[in-house]
XYZ file of N, CA and C in Angstrom:
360
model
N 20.004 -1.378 5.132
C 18.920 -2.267 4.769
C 17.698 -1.449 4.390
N 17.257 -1.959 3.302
C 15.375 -1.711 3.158
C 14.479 -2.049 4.407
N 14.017 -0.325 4.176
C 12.381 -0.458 4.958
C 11.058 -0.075 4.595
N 10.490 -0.650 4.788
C 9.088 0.066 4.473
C 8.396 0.483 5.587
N 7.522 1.628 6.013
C 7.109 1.988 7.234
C 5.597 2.747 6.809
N 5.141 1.950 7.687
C 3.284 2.093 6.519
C 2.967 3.206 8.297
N 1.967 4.510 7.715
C 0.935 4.814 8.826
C -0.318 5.056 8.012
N -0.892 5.893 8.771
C -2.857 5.964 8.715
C -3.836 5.364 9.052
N -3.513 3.745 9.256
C -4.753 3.327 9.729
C -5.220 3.524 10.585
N -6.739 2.831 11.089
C -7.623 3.651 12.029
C -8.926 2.762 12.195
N -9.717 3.486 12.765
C -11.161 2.809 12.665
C -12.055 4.239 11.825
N -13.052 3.931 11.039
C -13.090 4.502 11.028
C -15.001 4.248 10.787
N -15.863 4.920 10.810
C -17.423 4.750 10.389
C -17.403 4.265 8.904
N -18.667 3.760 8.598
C -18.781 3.339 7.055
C -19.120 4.709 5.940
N -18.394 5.243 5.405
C -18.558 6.332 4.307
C -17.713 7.389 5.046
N -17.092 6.740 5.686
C -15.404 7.783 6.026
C -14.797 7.348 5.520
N -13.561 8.671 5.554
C -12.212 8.742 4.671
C -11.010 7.947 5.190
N -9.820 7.700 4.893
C -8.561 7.340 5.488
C -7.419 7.277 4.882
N -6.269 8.113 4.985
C -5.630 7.664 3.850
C -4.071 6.881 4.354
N -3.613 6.300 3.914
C -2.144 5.460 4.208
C -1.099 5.927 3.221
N -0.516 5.847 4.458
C 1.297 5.753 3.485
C 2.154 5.590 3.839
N 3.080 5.357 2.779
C 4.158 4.204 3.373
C 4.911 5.056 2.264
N 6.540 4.879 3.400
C 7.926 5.224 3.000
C 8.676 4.159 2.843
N 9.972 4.472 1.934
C 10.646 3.085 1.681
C 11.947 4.186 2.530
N 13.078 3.392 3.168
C 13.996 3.966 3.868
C 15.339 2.918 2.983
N 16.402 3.395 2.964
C 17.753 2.685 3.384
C 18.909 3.117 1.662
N 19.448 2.169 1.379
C 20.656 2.529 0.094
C 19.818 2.388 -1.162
N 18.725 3.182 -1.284
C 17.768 2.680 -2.689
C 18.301 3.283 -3.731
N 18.454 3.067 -4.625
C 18.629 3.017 -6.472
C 17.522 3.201 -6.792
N 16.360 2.641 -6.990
C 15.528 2.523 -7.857
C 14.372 1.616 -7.212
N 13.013 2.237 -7.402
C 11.472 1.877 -7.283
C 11.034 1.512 -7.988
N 10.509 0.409 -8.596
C 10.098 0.448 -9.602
C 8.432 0.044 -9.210
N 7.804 -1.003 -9.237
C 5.993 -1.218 -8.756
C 6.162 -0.846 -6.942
N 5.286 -0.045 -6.974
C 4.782 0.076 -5.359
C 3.517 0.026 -5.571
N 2.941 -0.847 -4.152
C 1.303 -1.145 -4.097
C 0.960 -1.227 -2.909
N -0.125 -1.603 -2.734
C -1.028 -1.807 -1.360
C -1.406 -2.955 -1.431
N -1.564 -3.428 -0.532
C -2.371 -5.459 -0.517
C -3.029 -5.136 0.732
N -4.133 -6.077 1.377
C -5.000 -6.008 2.232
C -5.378 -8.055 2.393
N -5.257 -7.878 3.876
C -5.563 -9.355 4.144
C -6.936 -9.378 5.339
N -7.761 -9.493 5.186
C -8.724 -9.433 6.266
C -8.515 -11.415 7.208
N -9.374 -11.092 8.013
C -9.235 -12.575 8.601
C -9.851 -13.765 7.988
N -9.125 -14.583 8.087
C -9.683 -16.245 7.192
C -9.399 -15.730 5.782
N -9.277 -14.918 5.366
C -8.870 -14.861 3.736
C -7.717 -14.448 3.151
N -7.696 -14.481 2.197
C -6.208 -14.597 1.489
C -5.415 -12.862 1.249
N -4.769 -12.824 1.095
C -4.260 -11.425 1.051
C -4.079 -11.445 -0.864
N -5.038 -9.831 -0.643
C -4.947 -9.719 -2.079
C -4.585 -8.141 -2.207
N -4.672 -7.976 -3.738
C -4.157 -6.947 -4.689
C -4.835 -5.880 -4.304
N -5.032 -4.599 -3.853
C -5.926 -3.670 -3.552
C -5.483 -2.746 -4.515
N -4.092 -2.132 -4.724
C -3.881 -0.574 -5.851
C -2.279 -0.887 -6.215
N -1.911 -0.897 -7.178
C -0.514 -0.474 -7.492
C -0.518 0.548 -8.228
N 1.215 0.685 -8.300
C 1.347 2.222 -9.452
C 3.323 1.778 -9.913
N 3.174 2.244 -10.920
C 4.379 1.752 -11.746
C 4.790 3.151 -11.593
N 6.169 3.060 -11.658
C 7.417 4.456 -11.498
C 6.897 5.349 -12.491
N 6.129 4.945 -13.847
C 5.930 6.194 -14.582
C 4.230 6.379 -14.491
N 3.504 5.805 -12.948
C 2.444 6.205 -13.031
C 1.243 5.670 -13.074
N 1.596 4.354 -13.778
C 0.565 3.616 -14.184
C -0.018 3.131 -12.947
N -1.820 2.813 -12.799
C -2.231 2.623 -11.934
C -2.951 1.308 -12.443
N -3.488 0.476 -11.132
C -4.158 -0.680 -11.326
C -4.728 -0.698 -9.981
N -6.533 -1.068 -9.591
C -6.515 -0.921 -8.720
C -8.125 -2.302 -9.011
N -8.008 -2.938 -7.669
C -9.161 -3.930 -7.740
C -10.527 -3.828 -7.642
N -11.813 -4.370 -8.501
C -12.657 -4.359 -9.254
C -13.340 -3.637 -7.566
N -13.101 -3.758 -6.194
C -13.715 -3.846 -5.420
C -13.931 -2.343 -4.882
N -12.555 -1.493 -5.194
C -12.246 -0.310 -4.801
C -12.046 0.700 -6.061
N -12.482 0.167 -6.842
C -12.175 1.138 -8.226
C -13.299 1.982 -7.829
N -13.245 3.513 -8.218
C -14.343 4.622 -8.021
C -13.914 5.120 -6.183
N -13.490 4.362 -5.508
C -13.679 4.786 -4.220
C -12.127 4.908 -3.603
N -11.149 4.509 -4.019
C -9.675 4.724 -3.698
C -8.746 5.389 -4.912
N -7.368 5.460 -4.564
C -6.699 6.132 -5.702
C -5.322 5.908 -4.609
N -4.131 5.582 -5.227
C -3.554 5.267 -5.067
C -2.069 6.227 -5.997
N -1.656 6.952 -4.816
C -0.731 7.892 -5.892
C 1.292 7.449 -5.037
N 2.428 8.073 -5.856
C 3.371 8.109 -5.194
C 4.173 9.623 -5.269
N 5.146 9.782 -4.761
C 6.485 10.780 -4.650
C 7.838 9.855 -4.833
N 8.274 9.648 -5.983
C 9.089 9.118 -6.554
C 10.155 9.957 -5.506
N 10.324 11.340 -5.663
C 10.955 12.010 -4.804
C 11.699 11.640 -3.563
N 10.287 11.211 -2.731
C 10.126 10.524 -1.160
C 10.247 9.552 -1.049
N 10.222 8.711 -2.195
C 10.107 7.059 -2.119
C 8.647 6.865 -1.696
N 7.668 7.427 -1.753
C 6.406 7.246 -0.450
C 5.116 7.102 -1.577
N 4.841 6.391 -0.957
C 3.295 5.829 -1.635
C 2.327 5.833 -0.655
N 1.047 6.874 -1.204
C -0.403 7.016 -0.874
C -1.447 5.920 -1.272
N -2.255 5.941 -0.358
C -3.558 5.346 -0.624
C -4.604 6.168 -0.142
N -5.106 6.630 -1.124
C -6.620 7.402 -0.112
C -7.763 6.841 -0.343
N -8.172 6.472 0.604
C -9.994 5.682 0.642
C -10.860 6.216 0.838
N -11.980 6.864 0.377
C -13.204 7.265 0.631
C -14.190 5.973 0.259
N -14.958 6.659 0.831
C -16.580 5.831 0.475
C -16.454 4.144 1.464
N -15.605 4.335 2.664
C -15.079 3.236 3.292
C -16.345 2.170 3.752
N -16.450 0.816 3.699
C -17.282 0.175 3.720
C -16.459 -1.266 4.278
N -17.540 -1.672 5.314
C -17.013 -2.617 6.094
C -16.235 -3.639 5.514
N -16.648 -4.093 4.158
C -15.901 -4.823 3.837
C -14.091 -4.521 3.420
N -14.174 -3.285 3.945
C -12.480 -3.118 3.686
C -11.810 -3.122 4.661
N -12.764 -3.474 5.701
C -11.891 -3.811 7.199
C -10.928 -4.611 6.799
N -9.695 -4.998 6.790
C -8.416 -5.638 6.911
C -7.220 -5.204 7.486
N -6.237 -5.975 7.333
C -4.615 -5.423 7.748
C -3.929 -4.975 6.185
N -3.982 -3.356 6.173
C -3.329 -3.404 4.690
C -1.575 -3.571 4.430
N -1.029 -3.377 3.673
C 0.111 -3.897 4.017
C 0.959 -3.095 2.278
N 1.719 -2.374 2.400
C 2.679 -1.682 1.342
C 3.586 -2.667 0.794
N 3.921 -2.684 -0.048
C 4.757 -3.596 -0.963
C 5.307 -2.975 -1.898
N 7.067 -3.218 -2.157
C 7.458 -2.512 -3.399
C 8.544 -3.407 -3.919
N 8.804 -3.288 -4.962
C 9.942 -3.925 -6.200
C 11.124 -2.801 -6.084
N 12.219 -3.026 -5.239
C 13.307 -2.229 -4.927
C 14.860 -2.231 -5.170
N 15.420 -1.456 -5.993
C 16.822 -2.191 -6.332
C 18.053 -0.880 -4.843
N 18.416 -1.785 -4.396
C 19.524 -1.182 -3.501
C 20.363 -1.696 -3.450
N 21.644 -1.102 -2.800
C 23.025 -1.372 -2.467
C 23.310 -1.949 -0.910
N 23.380 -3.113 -0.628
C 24.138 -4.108 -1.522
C 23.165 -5.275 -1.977
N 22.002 -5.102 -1.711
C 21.042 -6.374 -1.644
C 20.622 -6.614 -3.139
N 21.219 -5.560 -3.869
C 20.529 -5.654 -5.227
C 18.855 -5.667 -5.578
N 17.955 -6.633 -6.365
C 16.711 -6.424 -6.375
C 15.959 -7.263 -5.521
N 14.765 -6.648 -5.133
C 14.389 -7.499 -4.297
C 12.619 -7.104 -3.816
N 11.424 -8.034 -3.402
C 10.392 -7.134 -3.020
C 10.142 -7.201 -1.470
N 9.713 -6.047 -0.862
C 9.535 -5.764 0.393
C 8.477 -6.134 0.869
N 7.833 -5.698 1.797
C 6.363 -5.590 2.470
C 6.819 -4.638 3.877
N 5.701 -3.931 4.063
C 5.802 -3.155 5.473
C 4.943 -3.989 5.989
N 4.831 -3.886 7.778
C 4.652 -3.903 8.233
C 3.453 -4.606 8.826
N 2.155 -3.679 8.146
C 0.824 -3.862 8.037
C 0.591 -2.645 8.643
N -0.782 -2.654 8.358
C -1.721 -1.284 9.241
C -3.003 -1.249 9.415
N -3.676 -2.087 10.485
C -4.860 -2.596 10.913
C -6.128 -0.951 10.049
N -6.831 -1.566 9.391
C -7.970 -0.546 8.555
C -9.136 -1.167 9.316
N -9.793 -0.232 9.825
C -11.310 -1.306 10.456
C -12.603 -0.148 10.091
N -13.311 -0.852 9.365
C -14.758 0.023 9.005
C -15.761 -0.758 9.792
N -16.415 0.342 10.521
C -17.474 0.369 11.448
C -18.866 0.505 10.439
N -19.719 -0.425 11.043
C -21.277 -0.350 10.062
C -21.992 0.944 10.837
């Protein structure tokens, strides 16, 4: 079976660093979008960074300039590094990928979560 297994989070002060990452485990074939999502409390879980197998990045209007979001096709493993951290990115972030394996065929994941908390 597919896994995803997210670490890094933390607490951390406002204009500290943190970075996350998440491994995909089990009979994988093929990666194709891996991303990050973030759900804080009372609100909706949204889009924070993706990256397409050949690279392509997309990352939200909120964290553009202050995150970057890279992978190891290699490792299966996808980074997130945050600087310039600001309370409002306190949430539960959460890894997500578009995965083709044996026997489940295609399918999208989510890890875990990984509590992010910025201190004022």
């Amino acid at each position: 079976q597919v896994q995803l297994v997210e670490s890094g989070g933390g607490l951390v002060q406002a204009g500290g660093s943190l970075r996350l990452s998440c491994s995909a485990s089990g009979s994988i074939f093929r990666i194709s979008a891996m991303g990050w999502y973030r759900q804080a409390p009372g609100k909706q879980r949204e889009l924070v960074a993706s990256v397409t197998s050949g690279g392509n990045t997309n990352y939200a209007d909120s964290v553009k300039g202050r995150f970057t979001i890279s992978r190891d096709n290699a490792k299966n493993t996808v980074l997130l590094q945050m600087n310039s951290l600001k309370p409002e990115d306190t949430a539960v972030y959460y890894c997500n990928a578009d995965i083709l394996s044996w026997p489940l065929g295609s399918n999208n994941y989510w890890g875990q979560g990984t509590q992010v908390t910025v201190s004022s």
